[in-house]
Structure formats: structure tokens, C-alpha cells
mmCIF file of C-alpha atoms in Angstrom:
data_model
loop_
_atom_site.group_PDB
_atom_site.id
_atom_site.type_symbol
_atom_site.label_atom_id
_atom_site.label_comp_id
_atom_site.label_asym_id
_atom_site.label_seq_id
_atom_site.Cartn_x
_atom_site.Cartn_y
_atom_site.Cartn_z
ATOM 1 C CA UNK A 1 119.179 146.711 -124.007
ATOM 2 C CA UNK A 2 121.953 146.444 -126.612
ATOM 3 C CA UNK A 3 122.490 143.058 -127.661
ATOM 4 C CA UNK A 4 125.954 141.519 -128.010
ATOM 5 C CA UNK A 5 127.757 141.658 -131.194
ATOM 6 C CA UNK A 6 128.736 138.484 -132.360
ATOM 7 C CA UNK A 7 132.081 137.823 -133.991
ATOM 8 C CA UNK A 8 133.050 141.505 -134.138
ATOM 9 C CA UNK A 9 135.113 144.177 -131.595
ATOM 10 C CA UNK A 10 135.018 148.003 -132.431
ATOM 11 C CA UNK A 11 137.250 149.477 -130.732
ATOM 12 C CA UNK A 12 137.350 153.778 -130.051
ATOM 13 C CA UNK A 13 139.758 154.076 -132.595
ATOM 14 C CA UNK A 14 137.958 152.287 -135.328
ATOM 15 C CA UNK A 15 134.648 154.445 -134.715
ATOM 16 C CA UNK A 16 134.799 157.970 -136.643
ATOM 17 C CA UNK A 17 138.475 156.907 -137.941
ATOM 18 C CA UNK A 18 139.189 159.142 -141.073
ATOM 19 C CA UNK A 19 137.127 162.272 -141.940
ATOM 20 C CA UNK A 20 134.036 161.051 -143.851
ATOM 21 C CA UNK A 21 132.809 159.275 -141.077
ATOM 22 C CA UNK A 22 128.847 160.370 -139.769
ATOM 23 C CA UNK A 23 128.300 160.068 -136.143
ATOM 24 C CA UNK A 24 130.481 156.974 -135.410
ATOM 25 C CA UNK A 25 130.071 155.199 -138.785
ATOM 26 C CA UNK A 26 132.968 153.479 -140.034
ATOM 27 C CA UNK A 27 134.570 154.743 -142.929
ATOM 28 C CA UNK A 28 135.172 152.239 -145.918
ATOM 29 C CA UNK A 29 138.132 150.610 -145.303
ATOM 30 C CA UNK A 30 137.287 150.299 -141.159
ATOM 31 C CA UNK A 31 134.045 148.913 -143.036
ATOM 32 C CA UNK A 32 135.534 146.253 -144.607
ATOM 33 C CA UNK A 33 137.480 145.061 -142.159
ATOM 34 C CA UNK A 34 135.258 144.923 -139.537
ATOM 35 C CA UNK A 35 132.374 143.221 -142.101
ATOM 36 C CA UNK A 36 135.086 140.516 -142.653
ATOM 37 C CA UNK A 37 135.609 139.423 -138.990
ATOM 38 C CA UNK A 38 131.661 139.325 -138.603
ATOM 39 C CA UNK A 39 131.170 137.414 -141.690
ATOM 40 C CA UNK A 40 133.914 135.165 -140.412
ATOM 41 C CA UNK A 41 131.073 133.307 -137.982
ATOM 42 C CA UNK A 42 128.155 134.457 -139.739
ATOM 43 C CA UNK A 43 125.315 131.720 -141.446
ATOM 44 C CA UNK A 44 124.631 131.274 -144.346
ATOM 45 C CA UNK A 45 121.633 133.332 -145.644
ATOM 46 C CA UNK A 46 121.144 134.820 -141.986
ATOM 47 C CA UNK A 47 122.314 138.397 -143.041
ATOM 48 C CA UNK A 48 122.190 140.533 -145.875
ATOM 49 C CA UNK A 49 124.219 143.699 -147.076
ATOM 50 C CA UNK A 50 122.331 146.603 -148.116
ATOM 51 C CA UNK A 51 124.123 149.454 -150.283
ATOM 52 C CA UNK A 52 122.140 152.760 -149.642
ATOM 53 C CA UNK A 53 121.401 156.290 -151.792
ATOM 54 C CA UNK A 54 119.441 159.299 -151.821
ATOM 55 C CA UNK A 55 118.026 159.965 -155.454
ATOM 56 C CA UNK A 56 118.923 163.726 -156.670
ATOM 57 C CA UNK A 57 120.469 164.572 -153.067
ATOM 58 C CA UNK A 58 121.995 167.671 -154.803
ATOM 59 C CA UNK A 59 118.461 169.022 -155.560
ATOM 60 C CA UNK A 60 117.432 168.495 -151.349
ATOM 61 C CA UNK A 61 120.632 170.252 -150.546
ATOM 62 C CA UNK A 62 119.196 172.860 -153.250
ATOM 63 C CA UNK A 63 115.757 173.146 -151.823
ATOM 64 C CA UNK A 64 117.058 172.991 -147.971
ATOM 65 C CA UNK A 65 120.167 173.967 -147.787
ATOM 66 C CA UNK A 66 123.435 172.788 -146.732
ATOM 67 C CA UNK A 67 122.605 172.466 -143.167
ATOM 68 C CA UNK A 68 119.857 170.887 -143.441
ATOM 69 C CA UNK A 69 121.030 168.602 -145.982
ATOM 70 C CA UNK A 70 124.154 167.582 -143.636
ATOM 71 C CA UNK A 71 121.392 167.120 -140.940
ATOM 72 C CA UNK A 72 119.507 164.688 -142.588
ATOM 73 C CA UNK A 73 122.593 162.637 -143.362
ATOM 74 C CA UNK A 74 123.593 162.313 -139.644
ATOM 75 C CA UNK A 75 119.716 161.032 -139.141
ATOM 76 C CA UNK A 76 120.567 158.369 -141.273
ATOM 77 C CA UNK A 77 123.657 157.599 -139.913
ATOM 78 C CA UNK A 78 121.603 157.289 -136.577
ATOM 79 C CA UNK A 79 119.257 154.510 -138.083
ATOM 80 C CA UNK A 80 121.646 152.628 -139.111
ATOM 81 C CA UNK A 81 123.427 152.868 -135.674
ATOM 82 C CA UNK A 82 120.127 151.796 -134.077
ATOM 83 C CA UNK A 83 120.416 148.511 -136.492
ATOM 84 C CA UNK A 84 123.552 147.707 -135.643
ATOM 85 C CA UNK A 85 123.047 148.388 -131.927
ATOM 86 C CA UNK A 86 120.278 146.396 -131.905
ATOM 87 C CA UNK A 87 120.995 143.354 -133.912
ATOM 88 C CA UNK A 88 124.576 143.629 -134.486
ATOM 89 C CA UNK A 89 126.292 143.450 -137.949
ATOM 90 C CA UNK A 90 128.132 146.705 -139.148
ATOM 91 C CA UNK A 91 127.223 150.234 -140.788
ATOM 92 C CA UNK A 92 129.397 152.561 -142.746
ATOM 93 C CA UNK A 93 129.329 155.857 -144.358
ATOM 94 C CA UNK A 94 130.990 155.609 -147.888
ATOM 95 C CA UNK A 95 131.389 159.881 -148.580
ATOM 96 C CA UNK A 96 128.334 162.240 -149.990
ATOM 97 C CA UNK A 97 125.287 160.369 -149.675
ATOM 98 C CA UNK A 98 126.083 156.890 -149.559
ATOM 99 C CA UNK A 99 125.525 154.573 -147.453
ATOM 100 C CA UNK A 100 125.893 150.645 -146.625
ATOM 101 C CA UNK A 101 124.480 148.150 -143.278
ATOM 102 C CA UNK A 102 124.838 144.464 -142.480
ATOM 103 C CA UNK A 103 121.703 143.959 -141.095
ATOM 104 C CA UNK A 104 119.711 140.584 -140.455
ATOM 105 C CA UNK A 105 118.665 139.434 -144.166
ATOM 106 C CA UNK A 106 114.591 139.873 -142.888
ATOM 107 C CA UNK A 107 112.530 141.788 -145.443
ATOM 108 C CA UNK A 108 110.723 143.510 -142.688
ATOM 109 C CA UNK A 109 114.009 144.515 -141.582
ATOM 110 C CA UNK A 110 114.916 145.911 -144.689
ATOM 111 C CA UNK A 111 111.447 147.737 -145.972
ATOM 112 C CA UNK A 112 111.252 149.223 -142.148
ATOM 113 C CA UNK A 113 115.013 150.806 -142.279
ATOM 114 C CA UNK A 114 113.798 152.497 -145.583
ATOM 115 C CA UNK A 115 110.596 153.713 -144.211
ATOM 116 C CA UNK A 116 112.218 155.381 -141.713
ATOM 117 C CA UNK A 117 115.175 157.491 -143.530
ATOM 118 C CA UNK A 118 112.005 158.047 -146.077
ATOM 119 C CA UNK A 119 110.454 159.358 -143.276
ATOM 120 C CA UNK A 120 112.804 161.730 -142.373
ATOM 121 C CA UNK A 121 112.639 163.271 -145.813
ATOM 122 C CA UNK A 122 108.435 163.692 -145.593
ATOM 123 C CA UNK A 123 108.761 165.438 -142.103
ATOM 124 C CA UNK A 124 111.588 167.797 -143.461
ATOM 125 C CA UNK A 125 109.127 168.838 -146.314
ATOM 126 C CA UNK A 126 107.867 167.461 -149.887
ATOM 127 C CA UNK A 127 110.996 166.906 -151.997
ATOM 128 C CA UNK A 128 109.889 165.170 -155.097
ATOM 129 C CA UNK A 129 111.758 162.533 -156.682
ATOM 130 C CA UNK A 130 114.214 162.733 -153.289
ATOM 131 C CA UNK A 131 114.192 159.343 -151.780
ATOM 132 C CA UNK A 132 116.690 156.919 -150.470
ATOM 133 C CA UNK A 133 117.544 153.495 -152.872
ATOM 134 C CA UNK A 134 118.452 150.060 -151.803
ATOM 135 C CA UNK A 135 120.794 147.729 -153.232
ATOM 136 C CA UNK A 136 120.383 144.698 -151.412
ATOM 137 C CA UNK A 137 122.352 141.225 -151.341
ATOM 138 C CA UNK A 138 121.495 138.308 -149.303
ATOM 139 C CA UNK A 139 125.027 136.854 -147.463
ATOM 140 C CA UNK A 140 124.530 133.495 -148.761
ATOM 141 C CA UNK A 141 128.347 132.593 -148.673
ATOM 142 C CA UNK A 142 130.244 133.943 -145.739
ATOM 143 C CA UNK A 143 133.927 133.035 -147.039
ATOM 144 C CA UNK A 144 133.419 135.667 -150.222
ATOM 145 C CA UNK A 145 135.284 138.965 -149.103
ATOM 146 C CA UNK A 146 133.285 141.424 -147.664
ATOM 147 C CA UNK A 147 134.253 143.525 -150.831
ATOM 148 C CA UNK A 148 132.450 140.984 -152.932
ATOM 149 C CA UNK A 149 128.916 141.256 -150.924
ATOM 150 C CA UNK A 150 129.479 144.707 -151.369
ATOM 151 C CA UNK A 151 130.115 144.456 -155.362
ATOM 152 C CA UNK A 152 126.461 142.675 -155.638
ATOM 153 C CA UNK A 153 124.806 145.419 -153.397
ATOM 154 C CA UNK A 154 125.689 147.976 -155.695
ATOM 155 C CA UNK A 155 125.069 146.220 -158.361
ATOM 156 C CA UNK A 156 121.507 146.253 -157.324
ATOM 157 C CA UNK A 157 121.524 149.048 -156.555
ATOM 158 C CA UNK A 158 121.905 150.474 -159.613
ATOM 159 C CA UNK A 159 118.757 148.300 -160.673
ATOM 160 C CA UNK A 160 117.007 150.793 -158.071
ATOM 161 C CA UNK A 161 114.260 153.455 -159.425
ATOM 162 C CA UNK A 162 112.100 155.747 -157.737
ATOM 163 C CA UNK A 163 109.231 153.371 -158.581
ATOM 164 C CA UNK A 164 111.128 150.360 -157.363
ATOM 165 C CA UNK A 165 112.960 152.046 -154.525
ATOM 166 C CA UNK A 166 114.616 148.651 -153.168
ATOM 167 C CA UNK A 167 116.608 146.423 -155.375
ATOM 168 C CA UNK A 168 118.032 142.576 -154.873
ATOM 169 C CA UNK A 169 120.465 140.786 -156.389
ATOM 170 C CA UNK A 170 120.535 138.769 -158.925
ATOM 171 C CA UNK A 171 122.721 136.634 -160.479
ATOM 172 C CA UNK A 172 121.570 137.120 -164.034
ATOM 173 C CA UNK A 173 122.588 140.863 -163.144
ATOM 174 C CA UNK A 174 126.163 139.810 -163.550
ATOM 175 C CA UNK A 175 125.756 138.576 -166.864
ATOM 176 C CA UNK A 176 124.023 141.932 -167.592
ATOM 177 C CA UNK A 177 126.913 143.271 -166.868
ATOM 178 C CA UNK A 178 129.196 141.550 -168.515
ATOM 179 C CA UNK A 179 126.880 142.066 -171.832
ATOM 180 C CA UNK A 180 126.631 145.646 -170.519
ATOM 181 C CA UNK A 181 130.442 145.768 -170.765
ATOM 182 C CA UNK A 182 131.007 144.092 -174.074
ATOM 183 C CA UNK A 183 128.292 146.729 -175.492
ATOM 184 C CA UNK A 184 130.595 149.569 -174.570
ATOM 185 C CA UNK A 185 133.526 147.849 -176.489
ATOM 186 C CA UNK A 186 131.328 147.387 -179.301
ATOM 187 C CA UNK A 187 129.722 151.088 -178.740
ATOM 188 C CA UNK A 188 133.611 152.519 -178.311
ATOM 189 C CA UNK A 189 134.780 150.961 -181.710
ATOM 190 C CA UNK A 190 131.713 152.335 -183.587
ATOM 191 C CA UNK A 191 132.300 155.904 -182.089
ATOM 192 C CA UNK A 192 135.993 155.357 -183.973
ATOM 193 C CA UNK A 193 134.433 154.130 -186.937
ATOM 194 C CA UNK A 194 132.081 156.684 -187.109
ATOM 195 C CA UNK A 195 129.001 154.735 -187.261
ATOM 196 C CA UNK A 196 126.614 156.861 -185.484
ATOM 197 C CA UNK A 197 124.391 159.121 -187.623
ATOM 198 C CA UNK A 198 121.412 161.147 -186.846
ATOM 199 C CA UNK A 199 117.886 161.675 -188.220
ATOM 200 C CA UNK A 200 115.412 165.125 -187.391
ATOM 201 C CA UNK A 201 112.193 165.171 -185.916
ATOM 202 C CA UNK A 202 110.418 168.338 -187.267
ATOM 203 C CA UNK A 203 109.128 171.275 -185.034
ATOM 204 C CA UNK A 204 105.834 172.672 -186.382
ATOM 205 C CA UNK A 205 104.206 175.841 -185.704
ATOM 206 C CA UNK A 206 100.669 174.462 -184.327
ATOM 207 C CA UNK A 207 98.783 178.081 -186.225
ATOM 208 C CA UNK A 208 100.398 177.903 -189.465
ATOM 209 C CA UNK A 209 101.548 174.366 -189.724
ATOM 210 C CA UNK A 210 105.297 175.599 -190.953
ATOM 211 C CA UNK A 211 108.066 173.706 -190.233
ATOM 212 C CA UNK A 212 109.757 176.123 -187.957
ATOM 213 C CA UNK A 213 112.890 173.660 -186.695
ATOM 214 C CA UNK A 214 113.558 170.122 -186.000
ATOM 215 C CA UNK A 215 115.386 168.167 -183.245
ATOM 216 C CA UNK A 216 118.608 166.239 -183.877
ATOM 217 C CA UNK A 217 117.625 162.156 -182.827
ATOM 218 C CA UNK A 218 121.009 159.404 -182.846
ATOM 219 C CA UNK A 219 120.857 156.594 -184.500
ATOM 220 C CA UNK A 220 123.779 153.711 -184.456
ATOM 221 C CA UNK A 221 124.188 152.836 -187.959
ATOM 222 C CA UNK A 222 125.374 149.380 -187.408
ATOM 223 C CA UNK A 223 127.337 147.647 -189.930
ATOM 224 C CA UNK A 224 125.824 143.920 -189.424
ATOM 225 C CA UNK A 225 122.314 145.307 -187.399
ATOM 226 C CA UNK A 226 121.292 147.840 -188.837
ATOM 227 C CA UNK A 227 119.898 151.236 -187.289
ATOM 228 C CA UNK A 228 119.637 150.655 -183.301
ATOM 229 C CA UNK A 229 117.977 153.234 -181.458
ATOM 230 C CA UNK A 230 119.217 155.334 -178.580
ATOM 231 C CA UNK A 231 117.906 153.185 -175.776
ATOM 232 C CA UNK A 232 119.612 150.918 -176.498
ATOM 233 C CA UNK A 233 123.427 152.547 -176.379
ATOM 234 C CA UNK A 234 122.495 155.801 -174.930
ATOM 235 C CA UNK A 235 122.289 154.500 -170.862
ATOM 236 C CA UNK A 236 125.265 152.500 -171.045
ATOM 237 C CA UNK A 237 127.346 155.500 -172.283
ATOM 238 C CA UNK A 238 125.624 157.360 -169.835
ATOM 239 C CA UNK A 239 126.624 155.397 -166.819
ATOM 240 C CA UNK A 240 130.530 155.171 -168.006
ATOM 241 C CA UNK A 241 130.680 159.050 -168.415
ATOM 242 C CA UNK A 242 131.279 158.750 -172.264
ATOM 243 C CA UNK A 243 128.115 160.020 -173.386
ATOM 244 C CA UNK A 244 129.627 163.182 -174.169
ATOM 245 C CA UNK A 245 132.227 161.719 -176.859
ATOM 246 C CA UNK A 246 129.151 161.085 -178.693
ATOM 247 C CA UNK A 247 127.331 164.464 -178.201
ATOM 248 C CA UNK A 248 130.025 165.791 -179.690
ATOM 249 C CA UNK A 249 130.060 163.647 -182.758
ATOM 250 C CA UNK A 250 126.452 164.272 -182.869
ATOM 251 C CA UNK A 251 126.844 168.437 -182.837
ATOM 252 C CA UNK A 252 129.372 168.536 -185.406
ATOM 253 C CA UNK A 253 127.557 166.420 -187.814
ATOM 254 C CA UNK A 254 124.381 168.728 -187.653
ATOM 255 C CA UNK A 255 126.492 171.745 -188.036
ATOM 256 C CA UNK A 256 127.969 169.927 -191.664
ATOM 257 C CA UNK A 257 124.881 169.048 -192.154
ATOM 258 C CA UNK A 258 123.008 172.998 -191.891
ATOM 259 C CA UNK A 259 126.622 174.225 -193.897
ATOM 260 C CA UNK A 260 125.520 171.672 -196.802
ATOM 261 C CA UNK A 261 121.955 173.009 -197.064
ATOM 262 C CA UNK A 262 123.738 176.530 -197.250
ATOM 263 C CA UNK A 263 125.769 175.595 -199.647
ATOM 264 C CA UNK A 264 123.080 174.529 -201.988
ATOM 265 C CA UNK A 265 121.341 177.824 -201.632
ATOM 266 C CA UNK A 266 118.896 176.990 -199.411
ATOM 267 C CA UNK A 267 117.896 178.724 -195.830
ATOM 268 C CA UNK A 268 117.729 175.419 -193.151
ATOM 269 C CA UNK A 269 115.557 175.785 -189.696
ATOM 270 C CA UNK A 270 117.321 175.587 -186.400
ATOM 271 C CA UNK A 271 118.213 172.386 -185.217
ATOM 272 C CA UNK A 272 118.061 171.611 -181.411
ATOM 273 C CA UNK A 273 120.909 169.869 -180.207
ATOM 274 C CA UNK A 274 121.198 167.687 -176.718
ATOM 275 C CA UNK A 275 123.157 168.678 -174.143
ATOM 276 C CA UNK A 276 123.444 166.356 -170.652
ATOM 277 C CA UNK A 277 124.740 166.496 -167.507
ATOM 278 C CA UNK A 278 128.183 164.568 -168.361
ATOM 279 C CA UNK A 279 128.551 166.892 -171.005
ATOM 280 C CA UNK A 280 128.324 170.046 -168.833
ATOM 281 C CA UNK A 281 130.975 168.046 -166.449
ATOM 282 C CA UNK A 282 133.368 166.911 -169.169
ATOM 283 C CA UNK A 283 133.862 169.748 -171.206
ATOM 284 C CA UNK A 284 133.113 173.597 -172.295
ATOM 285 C CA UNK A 285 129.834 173.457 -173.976
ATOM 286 C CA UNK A 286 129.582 177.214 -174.719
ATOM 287 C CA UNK A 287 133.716 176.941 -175.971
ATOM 288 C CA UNK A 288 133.395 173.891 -177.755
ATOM 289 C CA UNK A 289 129.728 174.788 -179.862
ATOM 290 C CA UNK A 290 131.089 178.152 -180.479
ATOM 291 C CA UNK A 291 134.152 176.395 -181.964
ATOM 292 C CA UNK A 292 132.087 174.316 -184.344
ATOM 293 C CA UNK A 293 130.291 177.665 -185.356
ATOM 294 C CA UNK A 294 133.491 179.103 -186.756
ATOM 295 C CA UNK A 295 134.673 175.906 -188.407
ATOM 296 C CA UNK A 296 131.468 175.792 -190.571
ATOM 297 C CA UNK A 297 130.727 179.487 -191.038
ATOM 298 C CA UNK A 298 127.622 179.141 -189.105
ATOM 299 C CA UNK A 299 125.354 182.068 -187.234
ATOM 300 C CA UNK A 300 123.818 180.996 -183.795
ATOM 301 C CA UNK A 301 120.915 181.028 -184.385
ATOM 302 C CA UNK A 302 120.572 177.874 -185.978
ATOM 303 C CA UNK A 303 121.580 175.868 -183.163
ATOM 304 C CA UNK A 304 118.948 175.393 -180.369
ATOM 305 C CA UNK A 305 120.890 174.000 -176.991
ATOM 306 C CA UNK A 306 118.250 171.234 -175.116
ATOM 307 C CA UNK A 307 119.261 170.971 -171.282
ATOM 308 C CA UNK A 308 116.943 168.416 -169.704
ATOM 309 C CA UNK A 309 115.825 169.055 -166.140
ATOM 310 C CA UNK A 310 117.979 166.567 -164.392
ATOM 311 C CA UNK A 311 120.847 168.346 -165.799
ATOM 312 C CA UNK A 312 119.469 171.625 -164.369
ATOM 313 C CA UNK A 313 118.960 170.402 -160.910
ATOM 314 C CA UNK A 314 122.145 168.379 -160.366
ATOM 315 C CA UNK A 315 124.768 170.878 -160.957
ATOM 316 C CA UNK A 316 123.524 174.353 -160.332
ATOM 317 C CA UNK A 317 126.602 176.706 -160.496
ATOM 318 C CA UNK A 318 127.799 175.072 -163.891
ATOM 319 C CA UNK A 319 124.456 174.944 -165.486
ATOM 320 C CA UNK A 320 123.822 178.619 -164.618
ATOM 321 C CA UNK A 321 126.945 179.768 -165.925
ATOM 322 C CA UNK A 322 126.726 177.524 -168.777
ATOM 323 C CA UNK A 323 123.247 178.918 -170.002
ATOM 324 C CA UNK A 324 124.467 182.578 -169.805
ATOM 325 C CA UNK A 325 127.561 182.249 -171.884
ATOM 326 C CA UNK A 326 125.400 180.192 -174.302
ATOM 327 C CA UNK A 327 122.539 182.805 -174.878
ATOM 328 C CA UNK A 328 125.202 185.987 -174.677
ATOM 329 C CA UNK A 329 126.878 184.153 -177.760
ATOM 330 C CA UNK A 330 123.368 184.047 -179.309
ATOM 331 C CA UNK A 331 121.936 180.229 -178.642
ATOM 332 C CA UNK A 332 118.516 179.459 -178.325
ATOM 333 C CA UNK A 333 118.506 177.628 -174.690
ATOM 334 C CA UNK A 334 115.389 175.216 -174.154
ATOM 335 C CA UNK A 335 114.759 173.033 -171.062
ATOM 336 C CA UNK A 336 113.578 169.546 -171.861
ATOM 337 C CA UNK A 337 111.236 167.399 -170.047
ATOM 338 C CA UNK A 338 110.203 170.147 -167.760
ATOM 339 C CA UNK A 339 108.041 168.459 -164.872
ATOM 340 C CA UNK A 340 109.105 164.774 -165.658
ATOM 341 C CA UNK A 341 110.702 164.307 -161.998
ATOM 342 C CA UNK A 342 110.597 168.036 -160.399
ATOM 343 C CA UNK A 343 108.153 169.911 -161.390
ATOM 344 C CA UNK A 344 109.152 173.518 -159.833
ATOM 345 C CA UNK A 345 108.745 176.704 -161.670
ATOM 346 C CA UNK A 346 111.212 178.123 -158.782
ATOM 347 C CA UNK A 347 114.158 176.666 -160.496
ATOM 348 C CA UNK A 348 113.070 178.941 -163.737
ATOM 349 C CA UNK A 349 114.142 181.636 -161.472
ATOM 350 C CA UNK A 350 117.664 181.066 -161.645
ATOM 351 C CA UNK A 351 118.056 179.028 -165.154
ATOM 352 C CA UNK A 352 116.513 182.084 -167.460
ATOM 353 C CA UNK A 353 116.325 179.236 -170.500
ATOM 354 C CA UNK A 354 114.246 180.734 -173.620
ATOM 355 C CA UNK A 355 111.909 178.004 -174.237
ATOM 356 C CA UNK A 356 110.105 174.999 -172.082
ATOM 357 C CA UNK A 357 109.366 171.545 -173.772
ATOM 358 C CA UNK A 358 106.789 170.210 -171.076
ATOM 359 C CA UNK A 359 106.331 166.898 -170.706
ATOM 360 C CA UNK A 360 103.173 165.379 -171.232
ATOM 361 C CA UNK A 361 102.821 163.855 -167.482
ATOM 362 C CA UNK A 362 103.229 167.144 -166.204
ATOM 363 C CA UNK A 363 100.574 168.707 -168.283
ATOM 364 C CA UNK A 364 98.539 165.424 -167.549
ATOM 365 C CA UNK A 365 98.833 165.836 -163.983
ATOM 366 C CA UNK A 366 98.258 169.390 -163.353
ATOM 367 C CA UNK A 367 94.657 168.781 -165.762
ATOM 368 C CA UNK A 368 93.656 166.512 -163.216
ATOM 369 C CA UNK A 369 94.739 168.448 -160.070
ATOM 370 C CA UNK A 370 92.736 171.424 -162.218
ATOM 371 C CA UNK A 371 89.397 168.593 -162.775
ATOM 372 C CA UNK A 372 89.725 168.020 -159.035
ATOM 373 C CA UNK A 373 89.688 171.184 -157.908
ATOM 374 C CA UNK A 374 87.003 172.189 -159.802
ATOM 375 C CA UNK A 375 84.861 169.166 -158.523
ATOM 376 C CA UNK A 376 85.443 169.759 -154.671
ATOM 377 C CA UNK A 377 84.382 173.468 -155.081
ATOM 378 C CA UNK A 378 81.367 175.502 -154.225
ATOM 379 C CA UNK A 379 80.328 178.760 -154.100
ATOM 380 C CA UNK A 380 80.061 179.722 -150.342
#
């Protein structure tokens, strides 16, 4: 029987209200609203607010179709509809694959109502790397805003991995963020003061032991720190969308760089070059390198274009089109990290890239799927 919400009306008009809604969900606003009049009576620490994703959605919609995909996200929507019919609180559908649920803060609760929308991805088929993420805050003070909870979810949630699939807050992640946000000031100035360099990482033929090309690797030449290395700046650009402000930095200086050795009579080896995801969103790769070729005098061939998997997966149309124009005007395409997260030699199909870098967990694992195999047969 369907228990009594408490605190809380929804009214016909409120369920489905706007477009984005998924099989009576509330949309964000009607969200909101109705999250605040149930919060109004909630306890303290009684309920939590859970801010919900599915990790490289575009790549199931890729490997099942659209249908399917839009499928799956109404059997979410239905879970969460179960929770709230069940034990009241209030679910919403926030547009594309995200999610959020006021749901009784029990971590049985929480770990079951992932288990089952992870379910309905291993009964669909094996999508790897495709799972849904948590961001979860406990309700401890009712009289914040609804929007506040909300804030904290999905600020845990972007603490969520595939390895640690459901996330809590934490208050130290505010100050995270607030260091997180100060870094991009500092990172922002030093992109205008032109403090970030680059170093190359040879490419050896493994026969003759020639030095056959090298990969470009940033470095942040800071004034008071010294050289800090890319893991440090690289994800916070990343998650603002300015990552490709230094790319481009990055490109031109190799291209000086190659045009000096020229100039000094000397024949360079091709440099790779990375190019991400944001990039392919924020700009004309193939318009903008082929620019930088004509500024510095500078043949194709000496400029080998990285795309790492990810990249490939997320945006198909763009990354298809971007690899043609790039090897019709005479690039060197590689795909980077090739079975760190997917793993399928279908995708080669439609990306026709020149060269694979493999990653060494994929070459790992298929050694011992190969060892196993080999141990479990016999001749019949």
C-alpha cells in the first residue's frame, strides 16, 4: 500500500509539468518547490538527497540506440517513483541523464536504489564503464533551501568514479572547492602570462632504436613554484571547459618550436600533439592546426593529432568529421589510451585513426584472459 506523504501535496498539474519530465517526475523547478514544503517538517538527519548520473551515457545510446537508451531512462524514472511512493520524499528528472531523489537517509536505501538502475544496465547487455553515480547528502538541516542540499549532492557527485560509484558529502569538499576555484584564477593569470611551457617525451623505433618522434608533455612554469605537472592544473581546466585555451597555447608553441629546428638546418621528428573532447566542442581543430601550419611554414606531417578514447566515444558525429578533415589535410591521427575504459575494436570501424597507443591495462588484461583460456582448455 502507498504510504502517506508527509508534509507534501502533488497535485496533476505539478506531475509531468514542462517537457523534460520522465514518467511523472517533476521537472527542476516543480522539484524544488515541492522538496521545500517536505523539508519544511522533515528531521534532522532522517533524509538524504541523492544527485544521480549515468557515466558515458552517450556511448550506451551509441551501443543501443536511441530507443533503447530513452527506455532505460524511463526505468529509472520508475525506481525512483517506487521510492517516493513508498516512503515519500520527492524525485525529479533534471534533462539528459540526470537525475535527483529525497529518499530516507538509510544506506541500504541508497546502495539498493543503485543496484537496481545498475541492474537495468546488466540485463540490457554489457556496457563497460556505463554505470549510474551517486552524489549523496545527508539533510542534516531542514531550514537550508532545498537548492542548497542540492548544491552538496552534486558536489559529491562529482567526487563519484566508476570505482567508487556512490559519493557523500563532505564538508572539507567545500573548501576543495574553494581552493579548486582560486587555482583557476591563479591557472587563468598564468595562461596570460604565458607561463606554461612544454617538454617531449621521445618515440623510439623498438628494431632500430631511432628516435622516430616525440610527444608534446605541459608543464606550468611557475614563477614562485617552480615546474608543476599536469595533474595538478590539467582537471581543473578540464571541468571549467578551458582546457582548450591551453591546448592551443600548447600547439602553437611546438609548431615555433619544429620552425626553429628548421631554421637551424636541421630535419625535427613529428611531434604528437593532444587533442580533447572540450577542444573538439570549443573550436575547429582541423581550421585552427591548419592555421598554425601556414603561420610557421610548416608541412603536416610533422604534427601527429592524439584523440584519447573518451573523446572518441562521447561525441561521435564531431569526432568523425573531425578525423577526416584532419588526415585529408595530411595529419597523422592516433587514438590514445585505447582500452583504458572501452575496450571495443567496433568503434575503429567508424574512427579510421592511423595509429593505436594501447594502454598497458588493456594489453594486461587481454594476456590474462589469453593465460586463462589456455588453462581451461583440452583437446577433446
Amino acid at each position: 500500500m502507498e504510504k502517506e506523504r508527509t508534509g507534501t501535496c502533488r497535485s496533476p498539474s505539478q506531475v509531468g509539468r514542462g517537457g523534460d519530465a520522465l514518467a511523472g517526475l517533476l521537472s527542476p523547478q516543480d522539484f524544488m518547490e515541492e522538496a521545500g514544503r517536505f523539508l519544511f517538517q522533515a528531521e534532522p538527519n532522517a533524509w538524504c538527497i541523492a544527485a544521480i548520473d549515468i557515466l558515458h551515457f552517450r556511448m550506451f545510446k551509441k551501443l543501443y540506440g536511441r530507443e533503447m537508451a530513452e527506455g532505460f531512462l524511463g526505468q529509472i524514472a520508475e525506481h525512483l517513483e517506487e521510492v517516493r511512493r513508498e516512503y515519500g520524499g520527492a524525485a525529479g528528472y533534471f534533462q539528459r541523464n540526470d537525475f535527483c531523489v529525497i529518499l530516507p537517509w538509510r544506506m541500504e536505501l541508497v546502495e539498493g536504489l543503485w543496484e537496481r538502475i545498475a541492474g537495468e544496465i546488466s540485463q540490457i547487455g554489457k556496457a563497460i564503464s556505463v554505470m549510474p553515480v551517486f552524489g549523496v547528502s545527508p539533510i542534516d538541516d531542514p531550514r537550508l533551501s532545498p537548492e542548497a542540499h542540492f548544491d552538496r549532492a552534486t558536489l559529491a557527485l562529482d567526487q563519484a568514479t566508476a570505482r567508487r560509484p556512490i559519493a557523500f558529502y563532505d564538508p572539507g569538499m567545500e573548501r576543495e572547492l574553494e581552493e579548486e576555484t582560486n587555482l583557476l584564477s591563479e591557472v587563468t593569470g598564468a595562461l596570460a602570462r604565458d607561463e606554461f611551457t612544454f617538454y617531449v617525451q621521445p618515440q623510439c623505433d623498438i628494431t632500430s632504436g631511432k628516435v622516430v618522434g616525440a610527444e608534446s608533455l605541459v608543464r606550468w612554469n611557475h614563477t614562485e613554484k617552480g615546474l608543476i605537472p599536469p595533474g595538478k592544473f590539467i582537471p581543473v581546466l578540464e571541468r571549467c571547459g578551458a582546457v582548450y585555451l591551453l591546448d592551443q597555447q600548447v600547439w602553437e608553441k611546438v609548431c615555433r618550436w619544429l620552425r626553429s629546428w628548421i631554421d637551424r638546418g636541421y630535419e625535427p621528428v613529428p611531434i604528437s600533439i593532444n587533442i580533447s573532447r572540450i577542444d573538439i566542442m570549443a573550436m575547429d581543430v582541423p581550421a585552427y592546426l591548419k592555421g598554425l601550419l601556414e603561420k610557421y611554414g610548416l608541412p603536416a606531417r610533422y604534427i601527429k593529432a592524439e584523440i584519447t578514447e573518451s573523446a572518441c566515444t562521447e561525441e561521435d558525429l564531431a569526432i568523425n568529421e573531425m578525423v577526416d578533415r584532419l588526415r585529408q589535410e595530411g595529419f597523422l591521427v592516433m587514438m590514445d589510451d585505447f582500452g583504458s575504459g572501452y575496450s571495443s575494436l567496433n568503434m575503429l570501424k567508424s574512427i579510421p585513426v592511423d595509429v593505436l597507443k594501447i594502454d598497458m591495462r588493456f594489453w594486461r588484461s587481454r594476456r590474462r584472459t589469453s593465460r586463462r583460456a589456455s588453462a581451461s582448455w583440452s583437446p577433446s
